[in-house]
Short mmCIF file of C-alpha atoms (C1' of nucleotides) in Angstrom, two decimals:
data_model
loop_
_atom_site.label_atom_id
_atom_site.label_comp_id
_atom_site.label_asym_id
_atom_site.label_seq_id
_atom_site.Cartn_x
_atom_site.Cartn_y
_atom_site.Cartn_z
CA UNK O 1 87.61 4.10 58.20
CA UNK O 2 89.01 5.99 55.76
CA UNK O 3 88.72 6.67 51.77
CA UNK O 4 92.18 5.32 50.54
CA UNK O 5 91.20 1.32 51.96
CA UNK O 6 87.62 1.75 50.28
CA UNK O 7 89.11 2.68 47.39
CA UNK O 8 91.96 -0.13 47.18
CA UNK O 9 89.71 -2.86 48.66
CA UNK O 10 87.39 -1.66 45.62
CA UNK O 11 90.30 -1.76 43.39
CA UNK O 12 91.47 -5.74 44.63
CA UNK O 13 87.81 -6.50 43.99
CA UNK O 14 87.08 -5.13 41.17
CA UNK O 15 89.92 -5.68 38.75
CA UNK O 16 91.15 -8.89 40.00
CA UNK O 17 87.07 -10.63 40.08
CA UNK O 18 85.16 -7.92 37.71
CA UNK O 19 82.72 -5.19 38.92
CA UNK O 20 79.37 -6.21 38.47
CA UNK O 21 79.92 -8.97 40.92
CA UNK O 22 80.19 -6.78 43.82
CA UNK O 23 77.27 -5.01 45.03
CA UNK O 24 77.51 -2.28 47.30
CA UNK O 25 76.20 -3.73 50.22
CA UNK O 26 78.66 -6.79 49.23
CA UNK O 27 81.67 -4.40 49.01
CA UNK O 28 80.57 -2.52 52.29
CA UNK O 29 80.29 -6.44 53.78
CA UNK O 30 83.92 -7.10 52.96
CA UNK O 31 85.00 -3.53 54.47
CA UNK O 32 83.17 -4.83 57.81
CA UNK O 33 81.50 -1.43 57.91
CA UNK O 34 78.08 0.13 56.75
CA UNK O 35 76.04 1.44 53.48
CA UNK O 36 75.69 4.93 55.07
CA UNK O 37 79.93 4.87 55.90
CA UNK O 38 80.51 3.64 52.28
CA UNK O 39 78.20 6.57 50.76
CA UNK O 40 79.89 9.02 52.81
CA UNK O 41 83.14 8.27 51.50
CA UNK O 42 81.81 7.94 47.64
CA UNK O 43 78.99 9.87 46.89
CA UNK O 44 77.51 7.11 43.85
CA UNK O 45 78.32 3.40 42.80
CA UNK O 46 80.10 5.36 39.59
CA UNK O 47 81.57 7.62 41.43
CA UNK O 48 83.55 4.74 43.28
CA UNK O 49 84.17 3.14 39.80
CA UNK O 50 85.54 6.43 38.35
CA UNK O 51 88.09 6.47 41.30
CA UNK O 52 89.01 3.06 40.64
CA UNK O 53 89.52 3.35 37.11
CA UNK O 54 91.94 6.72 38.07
CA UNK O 55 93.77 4.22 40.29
CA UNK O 56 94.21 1.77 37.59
CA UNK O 57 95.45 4.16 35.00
CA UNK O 58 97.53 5.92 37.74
CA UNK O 59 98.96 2.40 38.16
CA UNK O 60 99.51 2.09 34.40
CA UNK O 61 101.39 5.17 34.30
CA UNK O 62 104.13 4.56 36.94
CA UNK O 63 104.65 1.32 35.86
CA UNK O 64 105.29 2.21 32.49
CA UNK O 65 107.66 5.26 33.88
CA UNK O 66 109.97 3.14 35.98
CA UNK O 67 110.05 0.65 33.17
CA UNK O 68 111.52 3.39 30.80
CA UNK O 69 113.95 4.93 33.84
CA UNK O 70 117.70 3.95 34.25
CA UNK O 71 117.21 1.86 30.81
CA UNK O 72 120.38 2.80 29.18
CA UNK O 73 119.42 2.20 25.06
CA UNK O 74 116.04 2.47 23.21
CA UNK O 75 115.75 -1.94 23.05
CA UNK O 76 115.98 -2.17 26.55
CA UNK O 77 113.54 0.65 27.09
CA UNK O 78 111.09 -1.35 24.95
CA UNK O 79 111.41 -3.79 26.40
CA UNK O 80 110.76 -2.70 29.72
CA UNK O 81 107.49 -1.30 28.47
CA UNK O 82 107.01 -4.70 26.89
CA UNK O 83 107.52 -6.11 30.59
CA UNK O 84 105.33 -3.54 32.34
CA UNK O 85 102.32 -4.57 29.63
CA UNK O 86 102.51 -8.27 31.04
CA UNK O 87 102.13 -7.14 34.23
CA UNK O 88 99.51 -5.02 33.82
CA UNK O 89 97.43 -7.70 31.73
CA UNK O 90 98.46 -10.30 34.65
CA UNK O 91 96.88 -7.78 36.90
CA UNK O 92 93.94 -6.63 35.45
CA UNK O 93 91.41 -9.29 34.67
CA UNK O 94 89.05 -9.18 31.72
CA UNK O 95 86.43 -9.43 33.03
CA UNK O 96 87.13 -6.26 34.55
CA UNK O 97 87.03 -3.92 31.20
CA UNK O 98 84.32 -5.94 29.93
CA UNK O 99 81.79 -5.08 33.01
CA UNK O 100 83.13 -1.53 32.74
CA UNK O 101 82.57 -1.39 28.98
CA UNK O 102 79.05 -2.86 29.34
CA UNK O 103 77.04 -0.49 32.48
CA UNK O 104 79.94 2.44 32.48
CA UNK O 105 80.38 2.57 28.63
CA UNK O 106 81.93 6.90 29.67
CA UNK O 107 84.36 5.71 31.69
CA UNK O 108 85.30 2.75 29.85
CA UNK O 109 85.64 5.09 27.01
CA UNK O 110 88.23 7.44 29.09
CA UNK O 111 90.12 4.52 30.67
CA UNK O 112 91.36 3.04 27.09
CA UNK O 113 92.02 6.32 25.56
CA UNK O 114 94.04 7.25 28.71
CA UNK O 115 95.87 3.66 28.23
CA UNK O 116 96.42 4.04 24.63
CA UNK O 117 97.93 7.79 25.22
CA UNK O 118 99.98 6.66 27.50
CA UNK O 119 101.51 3.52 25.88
CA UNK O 120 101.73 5.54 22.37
CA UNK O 121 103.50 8.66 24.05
CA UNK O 122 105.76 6.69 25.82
CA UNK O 123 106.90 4.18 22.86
CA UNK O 124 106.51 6.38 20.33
CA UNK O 125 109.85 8.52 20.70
CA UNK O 126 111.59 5.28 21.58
CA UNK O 127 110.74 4.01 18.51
CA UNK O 128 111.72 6.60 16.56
CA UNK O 129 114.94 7.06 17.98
CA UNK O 130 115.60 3.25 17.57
CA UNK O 131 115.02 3.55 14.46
CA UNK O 132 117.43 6.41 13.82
CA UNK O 133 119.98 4.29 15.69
CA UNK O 134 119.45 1.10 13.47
CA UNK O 135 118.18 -1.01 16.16
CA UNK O 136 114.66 -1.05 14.66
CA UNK O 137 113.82 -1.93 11.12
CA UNK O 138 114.71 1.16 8.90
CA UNK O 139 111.11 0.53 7.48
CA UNK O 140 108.84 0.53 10.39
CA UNK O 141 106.17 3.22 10.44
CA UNK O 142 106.57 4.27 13.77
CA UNK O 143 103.11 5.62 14.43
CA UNK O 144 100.78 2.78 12.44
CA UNK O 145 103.15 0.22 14.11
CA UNK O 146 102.07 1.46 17.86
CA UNK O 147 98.31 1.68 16.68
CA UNK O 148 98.49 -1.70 15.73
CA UNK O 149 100.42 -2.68 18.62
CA UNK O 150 97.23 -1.24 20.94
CA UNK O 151 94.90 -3.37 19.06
CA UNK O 152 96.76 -6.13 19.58
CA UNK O 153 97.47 -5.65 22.78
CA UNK O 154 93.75 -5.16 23.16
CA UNK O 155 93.03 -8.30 20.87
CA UNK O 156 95.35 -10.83 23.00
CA UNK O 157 93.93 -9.51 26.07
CA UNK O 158 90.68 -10.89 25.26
CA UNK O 159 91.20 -13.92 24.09
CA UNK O 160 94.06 -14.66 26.45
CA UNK O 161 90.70 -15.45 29.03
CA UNK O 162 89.47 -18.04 26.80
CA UNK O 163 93.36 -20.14 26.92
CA UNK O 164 93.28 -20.53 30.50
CA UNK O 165 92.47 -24.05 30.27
CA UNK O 166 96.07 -24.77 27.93
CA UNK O 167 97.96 -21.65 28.64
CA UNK O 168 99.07 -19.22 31.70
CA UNK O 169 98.62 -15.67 30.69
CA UNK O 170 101.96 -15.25 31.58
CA UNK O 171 102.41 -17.75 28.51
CA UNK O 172 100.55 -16.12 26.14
CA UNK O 173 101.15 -12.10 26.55
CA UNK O 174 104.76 -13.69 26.74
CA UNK O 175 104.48 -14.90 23.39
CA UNK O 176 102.78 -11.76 21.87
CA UNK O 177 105.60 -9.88 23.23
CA UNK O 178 108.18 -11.60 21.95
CA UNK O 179 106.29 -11.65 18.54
CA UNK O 180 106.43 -7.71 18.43
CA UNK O 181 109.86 -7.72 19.34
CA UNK O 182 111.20 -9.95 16.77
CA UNK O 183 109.07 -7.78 14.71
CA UNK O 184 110.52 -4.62 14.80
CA UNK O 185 114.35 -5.68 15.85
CA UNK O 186 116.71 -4.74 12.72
CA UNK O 187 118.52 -7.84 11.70
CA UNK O 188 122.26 -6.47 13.15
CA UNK O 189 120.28 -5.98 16.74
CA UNK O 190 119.05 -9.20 16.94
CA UNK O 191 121.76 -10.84 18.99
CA UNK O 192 121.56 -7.76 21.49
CA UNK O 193 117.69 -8.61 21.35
CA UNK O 194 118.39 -12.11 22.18
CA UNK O 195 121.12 -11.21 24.82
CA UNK O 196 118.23 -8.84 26.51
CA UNK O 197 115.63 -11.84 26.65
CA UNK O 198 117.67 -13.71 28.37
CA UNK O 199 118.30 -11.51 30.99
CA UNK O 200 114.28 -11.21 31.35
CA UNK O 201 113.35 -14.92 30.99
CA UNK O 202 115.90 -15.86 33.76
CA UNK O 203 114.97 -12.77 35.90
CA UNK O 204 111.10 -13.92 35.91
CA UNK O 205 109.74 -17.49 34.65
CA UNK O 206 113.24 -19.38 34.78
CA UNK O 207 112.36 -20.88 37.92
CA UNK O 208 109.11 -22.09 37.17
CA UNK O 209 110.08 -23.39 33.86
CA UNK O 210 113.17 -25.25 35.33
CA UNK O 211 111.26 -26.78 38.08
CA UNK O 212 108.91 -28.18 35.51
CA UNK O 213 111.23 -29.65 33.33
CA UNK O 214 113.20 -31.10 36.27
CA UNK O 215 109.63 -32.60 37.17
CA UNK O 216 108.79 -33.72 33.69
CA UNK O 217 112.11 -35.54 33.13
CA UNK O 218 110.54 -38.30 35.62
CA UNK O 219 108.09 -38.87 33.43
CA UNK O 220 110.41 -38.83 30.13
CA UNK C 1 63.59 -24.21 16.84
CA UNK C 2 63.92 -27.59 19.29
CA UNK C 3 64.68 -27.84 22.62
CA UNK C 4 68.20 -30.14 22.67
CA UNK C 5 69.20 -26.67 20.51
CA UNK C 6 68.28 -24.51 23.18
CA UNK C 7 69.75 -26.76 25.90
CA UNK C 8 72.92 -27.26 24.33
CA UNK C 9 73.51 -23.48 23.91
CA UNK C 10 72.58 -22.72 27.82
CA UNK C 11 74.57 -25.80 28.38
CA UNK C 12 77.66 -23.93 26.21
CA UNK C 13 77.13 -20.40 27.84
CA UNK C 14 76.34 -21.62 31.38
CA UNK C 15 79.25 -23.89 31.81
CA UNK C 16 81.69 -22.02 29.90
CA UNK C 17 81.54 -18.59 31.58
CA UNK C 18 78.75 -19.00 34.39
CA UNK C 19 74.78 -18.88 34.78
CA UNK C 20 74.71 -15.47 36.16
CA UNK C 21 75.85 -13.84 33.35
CA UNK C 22 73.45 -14.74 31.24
CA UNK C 23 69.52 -13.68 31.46
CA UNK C 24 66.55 -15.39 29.98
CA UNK C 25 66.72 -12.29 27.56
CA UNK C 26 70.41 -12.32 26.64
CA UNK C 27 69.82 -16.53 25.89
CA UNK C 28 66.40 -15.95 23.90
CA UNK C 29 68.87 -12.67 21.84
CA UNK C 30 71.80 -15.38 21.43
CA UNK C 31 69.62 -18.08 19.85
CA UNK C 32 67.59 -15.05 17.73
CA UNK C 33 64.16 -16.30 19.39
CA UNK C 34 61.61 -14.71 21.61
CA UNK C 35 61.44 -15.42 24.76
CA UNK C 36 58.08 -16.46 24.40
CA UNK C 37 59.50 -18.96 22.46
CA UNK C 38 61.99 -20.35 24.72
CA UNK C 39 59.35 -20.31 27.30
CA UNK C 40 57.73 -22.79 25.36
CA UNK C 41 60.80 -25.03 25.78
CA UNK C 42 61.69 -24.45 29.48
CA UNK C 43 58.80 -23.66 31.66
CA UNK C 44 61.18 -21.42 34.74
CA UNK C 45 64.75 -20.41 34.11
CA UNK C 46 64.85 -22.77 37.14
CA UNK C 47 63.90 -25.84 34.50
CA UNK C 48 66.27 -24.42 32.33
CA UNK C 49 69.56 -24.61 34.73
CA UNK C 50 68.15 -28.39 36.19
CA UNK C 51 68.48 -29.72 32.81
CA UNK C 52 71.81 -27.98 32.06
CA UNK C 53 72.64 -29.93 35.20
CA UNK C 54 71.41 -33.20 34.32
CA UNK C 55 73.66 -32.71 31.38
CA UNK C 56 76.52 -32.07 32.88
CA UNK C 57 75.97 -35.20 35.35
CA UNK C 58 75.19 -37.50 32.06
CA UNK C 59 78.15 -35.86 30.18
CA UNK C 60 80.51 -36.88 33.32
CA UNK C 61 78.95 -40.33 33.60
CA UNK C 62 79.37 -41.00 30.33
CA UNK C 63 83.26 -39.34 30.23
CA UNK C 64 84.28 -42.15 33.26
CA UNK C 65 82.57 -45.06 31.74
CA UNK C 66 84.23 -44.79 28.45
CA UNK C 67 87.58 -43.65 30.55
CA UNK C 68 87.31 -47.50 31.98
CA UNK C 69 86.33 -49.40 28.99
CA UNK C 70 88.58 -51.08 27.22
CA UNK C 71 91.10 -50.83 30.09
CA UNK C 72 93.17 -54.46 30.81
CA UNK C 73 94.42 -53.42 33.99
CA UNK C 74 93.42 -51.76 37.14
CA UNK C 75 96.12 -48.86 37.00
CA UNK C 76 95.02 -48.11 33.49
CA UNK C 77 91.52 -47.61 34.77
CA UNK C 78 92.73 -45.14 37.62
CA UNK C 79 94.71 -43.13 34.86
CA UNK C 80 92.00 -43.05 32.82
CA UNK C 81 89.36 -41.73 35.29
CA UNK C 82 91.93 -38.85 36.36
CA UNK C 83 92.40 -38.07 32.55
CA UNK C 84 88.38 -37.97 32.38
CA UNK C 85 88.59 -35.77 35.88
CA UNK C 86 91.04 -33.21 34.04
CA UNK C 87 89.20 -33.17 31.08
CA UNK C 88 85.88 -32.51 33.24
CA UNK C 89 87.47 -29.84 35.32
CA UNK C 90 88.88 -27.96 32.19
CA UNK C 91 85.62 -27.89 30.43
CA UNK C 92 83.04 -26.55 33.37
CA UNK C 93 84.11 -23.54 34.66
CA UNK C 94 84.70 -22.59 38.34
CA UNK C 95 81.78 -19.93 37.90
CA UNK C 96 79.11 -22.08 36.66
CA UNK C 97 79.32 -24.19 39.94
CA UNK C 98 79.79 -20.72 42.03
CA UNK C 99 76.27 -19.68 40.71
CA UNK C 100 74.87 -22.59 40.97
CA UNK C 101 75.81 -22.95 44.93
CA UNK C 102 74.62 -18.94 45.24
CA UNK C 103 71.42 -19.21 43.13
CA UNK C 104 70.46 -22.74 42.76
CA UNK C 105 71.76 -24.16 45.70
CA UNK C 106 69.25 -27.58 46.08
CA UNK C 107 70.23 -27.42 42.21
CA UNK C 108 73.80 -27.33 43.39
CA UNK C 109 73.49 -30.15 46.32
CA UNK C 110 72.29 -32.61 44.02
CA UNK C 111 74.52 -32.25 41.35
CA UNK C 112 77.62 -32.44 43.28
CA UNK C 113 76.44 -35.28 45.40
CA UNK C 114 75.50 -36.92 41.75
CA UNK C 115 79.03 -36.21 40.70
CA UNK C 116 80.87 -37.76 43.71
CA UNK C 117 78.57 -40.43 43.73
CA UNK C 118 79.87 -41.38 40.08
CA UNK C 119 82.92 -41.22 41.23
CA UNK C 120 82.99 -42.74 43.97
CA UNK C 121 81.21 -45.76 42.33
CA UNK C 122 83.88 -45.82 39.40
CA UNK C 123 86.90 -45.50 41.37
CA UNK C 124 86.30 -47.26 44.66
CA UNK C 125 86.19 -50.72 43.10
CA UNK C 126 88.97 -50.29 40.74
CA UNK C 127 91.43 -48.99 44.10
CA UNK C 128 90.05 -51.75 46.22
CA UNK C 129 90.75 -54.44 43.64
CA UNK C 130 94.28 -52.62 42.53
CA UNK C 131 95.71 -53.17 46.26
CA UNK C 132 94.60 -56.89 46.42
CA UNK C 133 96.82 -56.93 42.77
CA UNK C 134 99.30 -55.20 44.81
CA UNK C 135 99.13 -52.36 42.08
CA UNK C 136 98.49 -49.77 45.15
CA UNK C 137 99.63 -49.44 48.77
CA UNK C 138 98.27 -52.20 50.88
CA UNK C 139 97.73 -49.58 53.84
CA UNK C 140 95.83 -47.53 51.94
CA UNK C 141 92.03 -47.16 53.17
CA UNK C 142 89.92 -47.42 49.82
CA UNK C 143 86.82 -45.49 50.89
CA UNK C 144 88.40 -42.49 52.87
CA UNK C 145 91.28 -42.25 50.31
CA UNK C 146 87.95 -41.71 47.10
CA UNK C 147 86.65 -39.28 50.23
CA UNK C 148 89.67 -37.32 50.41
CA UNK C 149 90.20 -37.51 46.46
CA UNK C 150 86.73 -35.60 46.14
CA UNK C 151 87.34 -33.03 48.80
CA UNK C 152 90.82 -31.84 46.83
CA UNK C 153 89.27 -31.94 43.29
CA UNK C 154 86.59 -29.58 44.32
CA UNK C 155 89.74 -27.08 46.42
CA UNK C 156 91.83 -27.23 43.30
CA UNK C 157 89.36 -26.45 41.28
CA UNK C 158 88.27 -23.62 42.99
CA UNK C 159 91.68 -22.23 43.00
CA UNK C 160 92.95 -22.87 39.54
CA UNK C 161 90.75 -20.22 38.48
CA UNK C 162 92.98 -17.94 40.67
CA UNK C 163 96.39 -19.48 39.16
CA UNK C 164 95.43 -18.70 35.75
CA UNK C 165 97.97 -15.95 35.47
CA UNK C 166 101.13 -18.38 36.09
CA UNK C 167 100.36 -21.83 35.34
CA UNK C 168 97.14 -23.25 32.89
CA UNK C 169 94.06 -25.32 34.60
CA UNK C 170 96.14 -28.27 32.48
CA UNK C 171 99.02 -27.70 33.93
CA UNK C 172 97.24 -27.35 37.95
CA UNK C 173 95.36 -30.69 37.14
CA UNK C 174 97.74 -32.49 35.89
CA UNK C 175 100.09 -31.66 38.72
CA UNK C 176 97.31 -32.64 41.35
CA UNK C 177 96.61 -35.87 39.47
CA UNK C 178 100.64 -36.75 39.25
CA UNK C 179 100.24 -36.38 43.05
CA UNK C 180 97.30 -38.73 44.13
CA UNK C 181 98.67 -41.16 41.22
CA UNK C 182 101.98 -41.47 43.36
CA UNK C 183 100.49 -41.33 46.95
CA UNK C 184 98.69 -44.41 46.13
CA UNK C 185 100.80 -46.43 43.71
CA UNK C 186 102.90 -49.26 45.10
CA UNK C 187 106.46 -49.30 45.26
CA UNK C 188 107.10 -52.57 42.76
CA UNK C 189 104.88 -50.95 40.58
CA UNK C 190 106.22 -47.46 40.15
CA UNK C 191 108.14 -47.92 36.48
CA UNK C 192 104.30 -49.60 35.26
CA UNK C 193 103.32 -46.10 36.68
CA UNK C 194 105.85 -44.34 34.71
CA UNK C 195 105.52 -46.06 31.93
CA UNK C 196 101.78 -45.46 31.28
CA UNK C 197 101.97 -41.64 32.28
CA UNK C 198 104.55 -41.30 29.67
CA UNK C 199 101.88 -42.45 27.03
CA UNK C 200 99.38 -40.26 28.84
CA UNK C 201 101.84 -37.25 28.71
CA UNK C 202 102.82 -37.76 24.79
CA UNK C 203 99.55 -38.14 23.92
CA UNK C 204 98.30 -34.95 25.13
CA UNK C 205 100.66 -32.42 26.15
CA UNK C 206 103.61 -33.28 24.45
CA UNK C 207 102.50 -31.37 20.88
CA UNK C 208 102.71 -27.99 22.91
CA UNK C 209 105.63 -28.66 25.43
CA UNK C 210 107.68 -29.78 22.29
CA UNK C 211 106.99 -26.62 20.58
CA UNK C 212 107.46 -24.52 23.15
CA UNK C 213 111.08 -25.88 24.18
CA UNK C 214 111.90 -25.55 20.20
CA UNK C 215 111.32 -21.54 20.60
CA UNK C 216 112.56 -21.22 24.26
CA UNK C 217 115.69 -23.03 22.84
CA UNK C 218 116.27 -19.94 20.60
CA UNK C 219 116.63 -17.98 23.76
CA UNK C 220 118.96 -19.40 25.51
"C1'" DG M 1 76.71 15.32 81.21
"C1'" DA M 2 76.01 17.83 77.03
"C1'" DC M 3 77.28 18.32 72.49
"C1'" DT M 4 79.32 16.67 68.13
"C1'" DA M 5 80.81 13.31 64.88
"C1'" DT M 6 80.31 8.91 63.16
"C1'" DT M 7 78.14 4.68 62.27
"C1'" DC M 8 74.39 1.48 61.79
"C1'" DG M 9 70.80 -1.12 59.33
"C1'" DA M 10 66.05 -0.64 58.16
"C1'" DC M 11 63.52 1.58 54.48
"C1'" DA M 12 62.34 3.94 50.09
"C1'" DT M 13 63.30 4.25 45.20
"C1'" DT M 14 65.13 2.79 41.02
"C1'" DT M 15 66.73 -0.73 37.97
"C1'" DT M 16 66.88 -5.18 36.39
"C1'" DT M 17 65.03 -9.47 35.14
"C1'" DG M 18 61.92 -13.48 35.21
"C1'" DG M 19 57.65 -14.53 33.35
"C1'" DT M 20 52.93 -13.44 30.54
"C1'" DC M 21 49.80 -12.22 26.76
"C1'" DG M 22 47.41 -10.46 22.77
"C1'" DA M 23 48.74 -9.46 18.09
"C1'" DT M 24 51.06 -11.14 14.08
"C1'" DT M 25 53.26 -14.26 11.13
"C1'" DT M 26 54.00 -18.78 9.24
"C1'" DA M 27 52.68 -23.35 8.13
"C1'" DT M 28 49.19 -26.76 6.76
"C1'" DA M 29 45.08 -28.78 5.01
"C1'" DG M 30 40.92 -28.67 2.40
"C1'" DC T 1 43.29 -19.55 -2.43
"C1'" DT T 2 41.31 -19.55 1.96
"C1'" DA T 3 40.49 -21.15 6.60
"C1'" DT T 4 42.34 -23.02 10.52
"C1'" DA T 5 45.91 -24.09 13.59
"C1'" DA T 6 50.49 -23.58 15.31
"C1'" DA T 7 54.37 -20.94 16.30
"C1'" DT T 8 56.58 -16.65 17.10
"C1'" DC T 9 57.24 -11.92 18.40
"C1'" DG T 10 58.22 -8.13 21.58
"C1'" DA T 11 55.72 -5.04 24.49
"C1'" DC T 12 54.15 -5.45 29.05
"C1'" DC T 13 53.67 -6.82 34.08
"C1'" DA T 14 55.29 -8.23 38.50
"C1'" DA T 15 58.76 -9.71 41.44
"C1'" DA T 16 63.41 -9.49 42.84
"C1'" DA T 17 67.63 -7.12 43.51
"C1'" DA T 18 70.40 -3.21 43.80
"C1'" DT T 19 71.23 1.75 44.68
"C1'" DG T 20 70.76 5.40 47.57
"C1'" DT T 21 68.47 7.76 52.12
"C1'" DC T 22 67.33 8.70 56.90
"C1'" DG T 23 66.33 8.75 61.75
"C1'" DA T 24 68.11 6.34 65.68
"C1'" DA T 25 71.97 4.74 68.21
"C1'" DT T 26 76.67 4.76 69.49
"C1'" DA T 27 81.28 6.57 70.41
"C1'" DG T 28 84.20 10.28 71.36
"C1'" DT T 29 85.40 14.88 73.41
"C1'" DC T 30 85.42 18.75 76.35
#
DNA sequence: GACTATTCGACATTTTTGGTCGATTTATAG
DNA sequence: CTATAAATCGACCAAAAATGTCGAATAGTC
């Protein structure tokens, strides 16, 4: 046995079901091994939790690195960061964040800001070089729009949860994307905009959406 | 302060995001009483969770009879019980019944053998006297079809929760419904079939999907 | 076969949570 | 207005559950 599978088998757990649902004895159950091997490995429950929450913004990071690399213009750069946001929501449950907020309000605390830094540095310059280029809206304030952006982000990822029963999360952080998009898009970049979407609805929920509708025109 | 007050809000928090969750503290802080008061009401937190169970077993009984009243045929009846099942399934939350098998589990037999038996009641009749219409497949076996019904409500509901990222528990039901309404209706009357599901589906789903293809359709 | 490294699961300790009780407040009747 | 009864509060207790520890047992190596 050896640290890395703890610490991803912790990681599957965790942010896929939540944290406070797996006990330690329940998490060294599920490794097949004992207490006393788990312990060895991580010296405290929080410990373990820290490492997972370095994973997850580790995770974050990349993602929102190889989402900005080989992008040839600022749109397409947002919108690979737009992409990268959805996945990471899709990844990460709530339930997650809320357990860590509630019995590990410190590392909760250094998570988000970690997040929020990384999202704001990375968009940030985008954004202001989109603007100088005219893609974005000459009167976007390029720093309050990314703070509000975070909350919203933050916002949506709540109440997303609460939809399951009448939307896929895919649906709805879909939606809130596009939203920001055709929010800060200058009017002359909007068919580029709409050019770009296309590209991304094909490339990931075309095939779901087209089976449907080939399945609902039974019915119709 | 009354006890249906009390019950309804446990009923609310239980079924909505799970028992576990929520301590005899964190119930008492929710309603802004004491817990010496809700003591008063509900003698064991054990009481407390039976009749949040009873309620959910009168709130399905009384969801299928009024899902077969008022039906003129046979095939409307079926429909309607699977619309009450979706309905059902979409309101109670995978985790209530998880904590109830963990924690409560003679709590947990009897309420899922009280559910199936309402079910079985309801819909056994109404198949048996749909194939002597010739509504549904002569070779189908009434009582192990209702068996095998039960057996892939409770599987899909436990795994809609883990879909909720790419499709909504609507959209899971409604697909598992479309598929026991077609394994068991009869060839001559597969456009009645069609015909009723296409009141079902406007009635219901057909606000959103409408909407949705309007703003897709500005995508492509 | 002796020595070391690793693992086990029972046990101790801490935390959490279900359940209780006297003190206090609020309502009601005379 | 006062006396009595009913209802409520939140600190407290006890039981359950979870974290963290330790000696014994096992596996591996020379």
């Amino acid at each position: 046995m050896n640290e890395l599978v703890i610490l991803e088998t912790a990681y599957r757990l965790f942010t896929i079901q939540g944290i406070q649902l797996f006990t330690m004895d329940e998490i060294a159950s599920r490794l097949a091994i004992s207490k006393k091997t788990l312990y060895r490995f991580f010296t405290s429950r929080q410990h373990l939790v820290q490492q997972v929450c370095q994973l997850v913004a580790d995770d974050y990071s990349q993602a929102m690195e190889t989402a900005e690399n080989g992008k040839a213009d600022n749109l397409q750069r947002v919108l690979g960061f737009m992409a990268a946001n959805v996945a990471f929501c899709k990844k990460i449950s709530f339930t997650f964040f809320a357990d860590l907020q509630k019995h590990y309000p410190a590392e909760y605390l250094n998570l988000t800001t970690t997040l929020n830094a990384i999202t704001e540095q990375r968009l940030l310059g985008v954004l202001e070089q989109g603007i100088v280029e005219g893609v974005f809206r000459g009167s976007l304030h390029p720093k309050l729009v990314v703070t509000i952006l975070l909350q919203h982000i933050k916002r949506d990822f709540e109440f997303a949860a609460e939809l399951v029963n009448d939307y896929s999360k895919d649906e709805v952080f879909r939606q809130a994307m596009y939203l920001f998009l055709y929010g800060i898009i200058a009017p002359n970049a909007l068919p580029q905009l709409e050019n770009e979407l296309k590209q991304y609805s094909l490339s990931n929920r075309a095939a779901h959406t087209e089976e449907r509708n080939n399945i609902t025109q039974q019915f119709n």
